Amino acid sequence: MSGTEVATMSAPTAAGRFGQFGGRYVPESLVPACAALEAAFREAWADPAFHERLARLRADYAGRPTALTPAETLSAQLGVTLLLKREDLAHTGSHKINNVLGQALLAQRMGKTRLIAETGAGQHGVATATAAALFGMRATVYMGERDIARQRLNVFRMELLGAEVVPVTSGSRTLKDATNEAMRAWVAAVDEAHFCLGSVAGPHPYPWLVRELQRVIGEEARAQTPVIPDVVVACVGGGSNAAGTFAGFVDTPARLIGVEAAGGAAMTNGTPGVVHGYRSLVLQDTHGQVREAESIAAGLDYPGVGPEHAHLGTSGRAEYRTVTDAEVLDALRRLARSEGIICALESAHAVAWVLRAAGTPDLPTGSTVLLTLSGRGDKDMATLAGEVQ
Amino acid sequence: MKRLNPYLTGGITPDWIDYLLAFQAAGADAVEIGLPFSDPMLDGATIQQASDQALRRGATVASILTDLTEARERIHLPLIAMTYANLVFRGDPFTTSPATGGGPEAFCRRLADAGLSGLIVPDVPIDEVDRLEAAATAAGIDLVLLAAPVTPPDRLAEIGRRSRGFIYAVSVMDTTGERDALATTAAPLAARIKAVTDLPVLLGFGISTPDQAATAARAGDGVVIGAALMRRVLDGASPDDLRGEVAAFRAALDQVDQEVPAAHAHAQISGDRR
């Protein structure tokens, strides 16, 4: 692992590795599809017309750049300057649209007519269904039965947008199993379908491709902040909003902090393993069976983490912390009441860490903090109604 | 002779070794032992369910290998492990926080110690195979590589060069599971593989009936039967029942063998005349 690679979050090795993590651990049936996607991405990324079209979609359709909002009340209360990068204001309500618009453009360029996706909280599924509608493609979204039950609003949105939502009943019936099912479906439909993976996970080139498509979060924030923040913080499940945010600040002295759910903390509690086509840190038992993650936030209910995070973490460039469900609920309520922003349960993880750390040596008084609010909380109302008074 | 490799999920029932012995009695040439993994990327519903059932029973790589070691004297045919990368690479000593396990080197040695002679890892394509290949060779384990209908010619040639024991032809662009008919991709794939290697070519994925097995065996050198058998086990069929099932596949393949001598004799006669 080279220092330069860490410092710039540049392209992975030819084998798709970030240090010892990453790679392409997929059945032979999927290797040509991954290779074709990589070639298409390299070609598109070098094509100014592709960037132009993507930039236009981001501006005219997704509503970018998203705002950078100073959280004035909280800042005063906590003694730190807290700046919120507002991905909740992007079309469809989360950062997921950044990735999906890029992948849908790529898929169209590759002549694909269908998008297959996995989703946990449903935000990636909604973004995929949205892009499919916009591009005139079919969309099939795999979602764990348990997540369908707790994210009904997003299921309805996907169906309204014309996507087929397929309930996954195997295993933990959450994002992990939806990912397995989506990859299996891709094997059978690889000619016509693009697998629109929702995070910086999966086989090469996905972790790289998705980070490049989410890089816009960090680059915009960098341009919007008057000073380089002391700390840049984002929630981490698979880790796409954090990767996109970090990419804008990795070459600065800013500390990079990823915040995981205590019950789904692959960076904190995982060991090296191979799941869903990539090698990274994975929650697993002593026999090598993948453990079921547990979080109040369906989007963080995932036992792996993107390989570049594993690399950033083990090389020391980024730090990863965990917060509990109780801290998350408290943070969500506090942000709502002090700033008038109801964020997603996922994003509230990052807020919870700031609440806990402010004024401690981990986040000294006077620090400037940039925090990515990855999405809005509408989808979580049913969960919150049961939890928050 | 056309080869018959039935698949059995290790630990699927308390008496799972009896199924293995039934496969042997029914004329299997080798048995593939599935070492169950929680997230089997290339398996369909049946094998996935079989794996879940074994895991719920508490089956582990260690317990399955122990069962096989204890039954070794009664097993007279080659055993091939089939599992996923996470179990093979677990405890990789080159990683920063190794769990117990010891990586592919230790994994392959454990297979060899338990009397297994082959290994199939569907989510380790040739691009990621170097270290596992070396570990398998060192332990005397044949690492069987897979080829798919979409595998381009240059990769197919490399798979042909590097596979050991046989080549596993994934006959359909799908996961494992029963199908109504043999995929149209099966025979062309077998022919393409046979053109680049002298290794036997076994077709698997979706071969569900003796008739389909016979058709597949005409294109290749044998078949792997998985989901069709595991579904019966999941439904509660006994080892005796499964012996009957496997015997029916054996008979179908033997029938194909009966067809061969005519063509073979003709070839020999042609050769003699040269």
Short mmCIF file of N, CA, C and O in Angstrom, two decimals, chain A residues 167-258:
data_model
loop_
_atom_site.label_atom_id
_atom_site.label_comp_id
_atom_site.label_asym_id
_atom_site.label_seq_id
_atom_site.Cartn_x
_atom_site.Cartn_y
_atom_site.Cartn_z
N PRO A 167 -39.24 -9.16 -2.65
CA PRO A 167 -38.92 -9.43 -1.24
C PRO A 167 -37.92 -10.59 -1.11
O PRO A 167 -38.05 -11.60 -1.81
N VAL A 168 -36.94 -10.42 -0.26
CA VAL A 168 -35.94 -11.47 -0.04
C VAL A 168 -36.20 -12.08 1.33
O VAL A 168 -36.21 -11.38 2.34
N THR A 169 -36.39 -13.39 1.32
CA THR A 169 -36.81 -14.06 2.56
C THR A 169 -35.70 -14.89 3.19
O THR A 169 -35.88 -15.48 4.24
N SER A 170 -34.53 -14.92 2.54
CA SER A 170 -33.47 -15.77 3.07
C SER A 170 -32.69 -15.03 4.16
O SER A 170 -32.71 -13.81 4.26
N GLY A 171 -31.97 -15.81 4.96
CA GLY A 171 -31.04 -15.28 5.96
C GLY A 171 -31.66 -14.28 6.92
O GLY A 171 -32.73 -14.52 7.49
N SER A 172 -31.00 -13.13 7.06
CA SER A 172 -31.46 -12.13 8.02
C SER A 172 -32.57 -11.27 7.44
O SER A 172 -33.09 -10.39 8.10
N ARG A 173 -32.93 -11.49 6.16
CA ARG A 173 -33.99 -10.74 5.46
C ARG A 173 -33.71 -9.23 5.49
O ARG A 173 -34.60 -8.42 5.64
N THR A 174 -32.39 -8.89 5.38
CA THR A 174 -32.03 -7.47 5.33
C THR A 174 -31.09 -7.26 4.13
O THR A 174 -31.05 -8.08 3.21
N LEU A 175 -30.33 -6.17 4.18
CA LEU A 175 -29.50 -5.76 3.06
C LEU A 175 -28.51 -6.84 2.61
O LEU A 175 -28.27 -7.01 1.42
N LYS A 176 -27.94 -7.56 3.56
CA LYS A 176 -26.97 -8.60 3.22
C LYS A 176 -27.58 -9.61 2.25
O LYS A 176 -26.98 -9.97 1.25
N ASP A 177 -28.77 -10.05 2.56
CA ASP A 177 -29.40 -11.08 1.75
C ASP A 177 -29.96 -10.51 0.45
O ASP A 177 -29.98 -11.19 -0.57
N ALA A 178 -30.39 -9.25 0.50
CA ALA A 178 -30.83 -8.58 -0.73
C ALA A 178 -29.66 -8.47 -1.70
O ALA A 178 -29.82 -8.63 -2.91
N THR A 179 -28.47 -8.22 -1.17
CA THR A 179 -27.28 -8.12 -2.02
C THR A 179 -26.97 -9.46 -2.67
O THR A 179 -26.71 -9.54 -3.88
N ASN A 180 -27.00 -10.54 -1.89
CA ASN A 180 -26.81 -11.88 -2.46
C ASN A 180 -27.80 -12.13 -3.59
O ASN A 180 -27.44 -12.60 -4.66
N GLU A 181 -29.06 -11.83 -3.30
CA GLU A 181 -30.12 -12.14 -4.25
C GLU A 181 -29.96 -11.32 -5.53
O GLU A 181 -30.16 -11.82 -6.64
N ALA A 182 -29.58 -10.05 -5.38
CA ALA A 182 -29.40 -9.20 -6.56
C ALA A 182 -28.24 -9.71 -7.41
O ALA A 182 -28.31 -9.73 -8.64
N MET A 183 -27.16 -10.15 -6.77
CA MET A 183 -26.02 -10.66 -7.54
C MET A 183 -26.40 -11.94 -8.26
O MET A 183 -25.99 -12.17 -9.40
N ARG A 184 -27.17 -12.79 -7.57
CA ARG A 184 -27.62 -14.03 -8.23
C ARG A 184 -28.53 -13.71 -9.41
O ARG A 184 -28.44 -14.35 -10.46
N ALA A 185 -29.37 -12.71 -9.26
CA ALA A 185 -30.26 -12.34 -10.36
C ALA A 185 -29.46 -11.79 -11.54
O ALA A 185 -29.79 -12.02 -12.70
N TRP A 186 -28.39 -11.10 -11.22
CA TRP A 186 -27.53 -10.54 -12.27
C TRP A 186 -26.90 -11.65 -13.11
O TRP A 186 -26.80 -11.53 -14.33
N VAL A 187 -26.50 -12.75 -12.47
CA VAL A 187 -25.92 -13.87 -13.21
C VAL A 187 -26.87 -14.31 -14.32
O VAL A 187 -26.46 -14.58 -15.45
N ALA A 188 -28.16 -14.35 -14.00
CA ALA A 188 -29.13 -14.88 -14.95
C ALA A 188 -29.57 -13.85 -15.99
O ALA A 188 -30.25 -14.19 -16.95
N ALA A 189 -29.19 -12.58 -15.80
CA ALA A 189 -29.71 -11.54 -16.70
C ALA A 189 -28.60 -10.63 -17.21
O ALA A 189 -28.85 -9.49 -17.59
N VAL A 190 -27.40 -11.16 -17.22
CA VAL A 190 -26.23 -10.31 -17.40
C VAL A 190 -26.18 -9.65 -18.79
O VAL A 190 -25.61 -8.57 -18.94
N ASP A 191 -26.81 -10.25 -19.77
CA ASP A 191 -26.81 -9.67 -21.13
C ASP A 191 -27.56 -8.35 -21.19
O ASP A 191 -27.11 -7.40 -21.81
N GLU A 192 -28.72 -8.31 -20.56
CA GLU A 192 -29.60 -7.15 -20.68
C GLU A 192 -29.53 -6.21 -19.49
O GLU A 192 -29.92 -5.05 -19.60
N ALA A 193 -29.03 -6.73 -18.36
CA ALA A 193 -29.16 -5.95 -17.12
C ALA A 193 -27.82 -5.42 -16.61
O ALA A 193 -26.80 -6.10 -16.69
N HIS A 194 -27.87 -4.21 -16.09
CA HIS A 194 -26.74 -3.67 -15.35
C HIS A 194 -27.05 -3.81 -13.87
O HIS A 194 -28.15 -3.48 -13.43
N PHE A 195 -26.10 -4.31 -13.10
CA PHE A 195 -26.25 -4.39 -11.66
C PHE A 195 -25.86 -3.03 -11.10
O PHE A 195 -24.70 -2.65 -11.14
N CYS A 196 -26.85 -2.29 -10.64
CA CYS A 196 -26.64 -0.93 -10.15
C CYS A 196 -26.38 -1.00 -8.65
O CYS A 196 -27.29 -0.83 -7.85
N LEU A 197 -25.14 -1.28 -8.29
CA LEU A 197 -24.79 -1.51 -6.89
C LEU A 197 -24.79 -0.18 -6.13
O LEU A 197 -24.32 0.83 -6.64
N GLY A 198 -25.29 -0.21 -4.91
CA GLY A 198 -25.57 1.03 -4.20
C GLY A 198 -24.50 1.56 -3.28
O GLY A 198 -24.67 2.63 -2.72
N SER A 199 -23.41 0.83 -3.10
CA SER A 199 -22.41 1.36 -2.17
C SER A 199 -21.00 1.12 -2.71
O SER A 199 -20.83 0.58 -3.80
N VAL A 200 -20.01 1.54 -1.93
CA VAL A 200 -18.62 1.36 -2.37
C VAL A 200 -18.15 -0.05 -2.00
O VAL A 200 -17.11 -0.24 -1.41
N ALA A 201 -18.98 -1.01 -2.34
CA ALA A 201 -18.72 -2.41 -2.03
C ALA A 201 -18.81 -3.22 -3.31
O ALA A 201 -18.93 -2.66 -4.40
N GLY A 202 -18.75 -4.55 -3.19
CA GLY A 202 -18.88 -5.40 -4.37
C GLY A 202 -17.56 -5.57 -5.10
O GLY A 202 -16.52 -5.06 -4.69
N PRO A 203 -17.62 -6.32 -6.21
CA PRO A 203 -16.39 -6.61 -6.96
C PRO A 203 -15.89 -5.39 -7.72
O PRO A 203 -16.67 -4.51 -8.08
N HIS A 204 -14.59 -5.33 -7.96
CA HIS A 204 -14.00 -4.31 -8.82
C HIS A 204 -14.74 -4.31 -10.16
O HIS A 204 -14.98 -5.36 -10.70
N PRO A 205 -15.18 -3.17 -10.70
CA PRO A 205 -14.79 -1.80 -10.33
C PRO A 205 -15.76 -1.07 -9.41
O PRO A 205 -15.61 0.15 -9.25
N TYR A 206 -16.75 -1.76 -8.81
CA TYR A 206 -17.79 -1.01 -8.09
C TYR A 206 -17.28 -0.07 -6.99
O TYR A 206 -17.71 1.08 -6.93
N PRO A 207 -16.39 -0.55 -6.11
CA PRO A 207 -15.99 0.37 -5.02
C PRO A 207 -15.35 1.66 -5.55
O PRO A 207 -15.56 2.74 -5.00
N TRP A 208 -14.63 1.53 -6.63
CA TRP A 208 -13.97 2.68 -7.25
C TRP A 208 -14.99 3.54 -8.02
O TRP A 208 -15.06 4.76 -7.86
N LEU A 209 -15.79 2.86 -8.82
CA LEU A 209 -16.81 3.53 -9.63
C LEU A 209 -17.77 4.35 -8.74
O LEU A 209 -18.04 5.52 -9.01
N VAL A 210 -18.25 3.71 -7.67
CA VAL A 210 -19.23 4.39 -6.82
C VAL A 210 -18.57 5.55 -6.07
O VAL A 210 -19.16 6.62 -5.94
N ARG A 211 -17.34 5.37 -5.62
CA ARG A 211 -16.64 6.47 -4.95
C ARG A 211 -16.45 7.65 -5.90
O ARG A 211 -16.63 8.81 -5.51
N GLU A 212 -16.09 7.37 -7.15
CA GLU A 212 -15.91 8.47 -8.09
C GLU A 212 -17.22 9.20 -8.35
O GLU A 212 -17.23 10.42 -8.52
N LEU A 213 -18.32 8.43 -8.37
CA LEU A 213 -19.61 9.08 -8.59
C LEU A 213 -20.09 9.85 -7.36
O LEU A 213 -20.85 10.80 -7.47
N GLN A 214 -19.62 9.44 -6.18
CA GLN A 214 -20.00 10.16 -4.95
C GLN A 214 -19.00 11.24 -4.59
O GLN A 214 -19.26 12.04 -3.69
N ARG A 215 -17.89 11.29 -5.27
CA ARG A 215 -16.85 12.28 -5.02
C ARG A 215 -17.42 13.70 -5.05
O ARG A 215 -16.90 14.61 -4.38
N VAL A 216 -18.49 13.87 -5.81
CA VAL A 216 -19.12 15.19 -5.93
C VAL A 216 -19.52 15.78 -4.57
O VAL A 216 -19.46 17.00 -4.38
N ILE A 217 -19.85 14.92 -3.62
CA ILE A 217 -20.23 15.41 -2.28
C ILE A 217 -19.03 16.15 -1.66
O ILE A 217 -19.14 17.30 -1.22
N GLY A 218 -17.90 15.49 -1.64
CA GLY A 218 -16.71 16.06 -1.00
C GLY A 218 -16.18 17.26 -1.76
O GLY A 218 -15.74 18.24 -1.16
N GLU A 219 -16.23 17.19 -3.08
CA GLU A 219 -15.68 18.29 -3.88
C GLU A 219 -16.53 19.55 -3.74
O GLU A 219 -16.00 20.65 -3.60
N GLU A 220 -17.83 19.36 -3.75
CA GLU A 220 -18.71 20.52 -3.53
C GLU A 220 -18.48 21.10 -2.13
O GLU A 220 -18.35 22.32 -1.97
N ALA A 221 -18.44 20.23 -1.15
CA ALA A 221 -18.28 20.71 0.23
C ALA A 221 -16.97 21.46 0.39
O ALA A 221 -16.91 22.50 1.05
N ARG A 222 -15.94 20.95 -0.23
CA ARG A 222 -14.62 21.59 -0.17
C ARG A 222 -14.70 23.01 -0.73
O ARG A 222 -14.15 23.95 -0.16
N ALA A 223 -15.43 23.15 -1.84
CA ALA A 223 -15.55 24.46 -2.46
C ALA A 223 -16.45 25.39 -1.63
O ALA A 223 -16.30 26.61 -1.69
N GLN A 224 -17.36 24.77 -0.87
CA GLN A 224 -18.32 25.58 -0.10
C GLN A 224 -17.80 26.00 1.27
O GLN A 224 -18.32 26.93 1.86
N THR A 225 -16.81 25.25 1.80
CA THR A 225 -16.34 25.59 3.16
C THR A 225 -15.33 26.73 3.08
O THR A 225 -14.42 26.71 2.25
N PRO A 226 -15.49 27.71 3.94
CA PRO A 226 -14.55 28.83 3.94
C PRO A 226 -13.15 28.39 4.37
O PRO A 226 -12.16 28.94 3.90
N VAL A 227 -13.07 27.41 5.26
CA VAL A 227 -11.77 26.90 5.72
C VAL A 227 -11.79 25.38 5.60
O VAL A 227 -12.86 24.78 5.53
N ILE A 228 -10.59 24.78 5.59
CA ILE A 228 -10.55 23.32 5.66
C ILE A 228 -11.00 22.92 7.06
O ILE A 228 -10.44 23.40 8.05
N PRO A 229 -12.03 22.09 7.16
CA PRO A 229 -12.51 21.71 8.49
C PRO A 229 -11.45 20.90 9.24
O PRO A 229 -10.58 20.27 8.63
N ASP A 230 -11.55 20.95 10.57
CA ASP A 230 -10.64 20.12 11.37
C ASP A 230 -11.04 18.65 11.27
O ASP A 230 -10.20 17.76 11.28
N VAL A 231 -12.35 18.43 11.20
CA VAL A 231 -12.87 17.07 11.19
C VAL A 231 -13.94 16.95 10.11
O VAL A 231 -14.79 17.84 9.96
N VAL A 232 -13.89 15.86 9.37
CA VAL A 232 -14.92 15.57 8.37
C VAL A 232 -15.56 14.26 8.81
O VAL A 232 -14.86 13.25 9.02
N VAL A 233 -16.88 14.26 8.96
CA VAL A 233 -17.53 13.08 9.54
C VAL A 233 -18.74 12.65 8.70
O VAL A 233 -19.48 13.49 8.17
N ALA A 234 -18.90 11.36 8.56
CA ALA A 234 -20.03 10.80 7.80
C ALA A 234 -20.34 9.42 8.34
O ALA A 234 -19.47 8.74 8.90
N CYS A 235 -21.60 9.00 8.17
CA CYS A 235 -21.96 7.65 8.61
C CYS A 235 -21.44 6.62 7.62
O CYS A 235 -21.23 6.91 6.44
N VAL A 236 -21.23 5.40 8.12
CA VAL A 236 -20.69 4.32 7.30
C VAL A 236 -21.49 3.04 7.49
O VAL A 236 -21.60 2.53 8.61
N GLY A 237 -22.08 2.57 6.39
CA GLY A 237 -22.62 1.22 6.35
C GLY A 237 -21.71 0.50 5.38
O GLY A 237 -20.63 0.04 5.72
N GLY A 238 -22.10 0.47 4.10
CA GLY A 238 -21.15 0.10 3.05
C GLY A 238 -20.13 1.23 2.91
O GLY A 238 -18.96 1.00 2.65
N GLY A 239 -20.62 2.46 3.06
CA GLY A 239 -19.69 3.58 3.16
C GLY A 239 -19.65 4.53 1.97
O GLY A 239 -18.66 5.23 1.79
N SER A 240 -20.73 4.62 1.16
CA SER A 240 -20.60 5.42 -0.05
C SER A 240 -20.63 6.92 0.20
O SER A 240 -19.87 7.67 -0.40
N ASN A 241 -21.48 7.39 1.14
CA ASN A 241 -21.49 8.84 1.36
C ASN A 241 -20.22 9.29 2.05
O ASN A 241 -19.68 10.37 1.76
N ALA A 242 -19.68 8.41 2.90
CA ALA A 242 -18.42 8.74 3.56
C ALA A 242 -17.27 8.75 2.55
O ALA A 242 -16.42 9.64 2.57
N ALA A 243 -17.25 7.78 1.66
CA ALA A 243 -16.18 7.73 0.66
C ALA A 243 -16.21 8.96 -0.22
O ALA A 243 -15.17 9.56 -0.52
N GLY A 244 -17.43 9.34 -0.65
CA GLY A 244 -17.56 10.53 -1.49
C GLY A 244 -17.14 11.79 -0.75
O GLY A 244 -16.50 12.68 -1.32
N THR A 245 -17.49 11.86 0.52
CA THR A 245 -17.12 13.03 1.33
C THR A 245 -15.60 13.06 1.56
O THR A 245 -14.95 14.08 1.35
N PHE A 246 -15.07 11.92 1.99
CA PHE A 246 -13.62 11.84 2.28
C PHE A 246 -12.79 12.19 1.05
O PHE A 246 -11.72 12.79 1.16
N ALA A 247 -13.29 11.80 -0.13
CA ALA A 247 -12.52 12.02 -1.36
C ALA A 247 -12.21 13.50 -1.58
O ALA A 247 -11.21 13.85 -2.18
N GLY A 248 -13.08 14.36 -1.04
CA GLY A 248 -12.85 15.78 -1.20
C GLY A 248 -11.86 16.36 -0.21
O GLY A 248 -11.43 17.51 -0.35
N PHE A 249 -11.50 15.59 0.82
CA PHE A 249 -10.67 16.14 1.90
C PHE A 249 -9.46 15.28 2.25
O PHE A 249 -8.70 15.61 3.15
N VAL A 250 -9.31 14.17 1.53
CA VAL A 250 -8.26 13.21 1.91
C VAL A 250 -6.87 13.81 1.76
O VAL A 250 -5.93 13.42 2.44
N ASP A 251 -6.74 14.83 0.90
CA ASP A 251 -5.44 15.46 0.69
C ASP A 251 -5.23 16.68 1.59
O ASP A 251 -4.31 17.45 1.38
N THR A 252 -6.10 16.85 2.58
CA THR A 252 -5.97 17.98 3.51
C THR A 252 -5.60 17.43 4.90
O THR A 252 -5.64 16.21 5.10
N PRO A 253 -5.29 18.31 5.83
CA PRO A 253 -5.00 17.81 7.19
C PRO A 253 -6.25 17.38 7.96
O PRO A 253 -6.13 16.93 9.10
N ALA A 254 -7.44 17.52 7.37
CA ALA A 254 -8.67 17.20 8.11
C ALA A 254 -8.65 15.76 8.60
O ALA A 254 -8.24 14.85 7.88
N ARG A 255 -9.13 15.57 9.84
CA ARG A 255 -9.33 14.19 10.33
C ARG A 255 -10.59 13.65 9.65
O ARG A 255 -11.60 14.36 9.56
N LEU A 256 -10.54 12.42 9.22
CA LEU A 256 -11.69 11.79 8.57
C LEU A 256 -12.28 10.78 9.54
O LEU A 256 -11.58 9.87 9.98
N ILE A 257 -13.56 10.96 9.86
CA ILE A 257 -14.19 10.06 10.84
C ILE A 257 -15.42 9.40 10.21
O ILE A 257 -16.35 10.09 9.77
N GLY A 258 -15.43 8.08 10.20
CA GLY A 258 -16.59 7.34 9.74
C GLY A 258 -17.32 6.80 10.97
O GLY A 258 -16.69 6.30 11.89
#
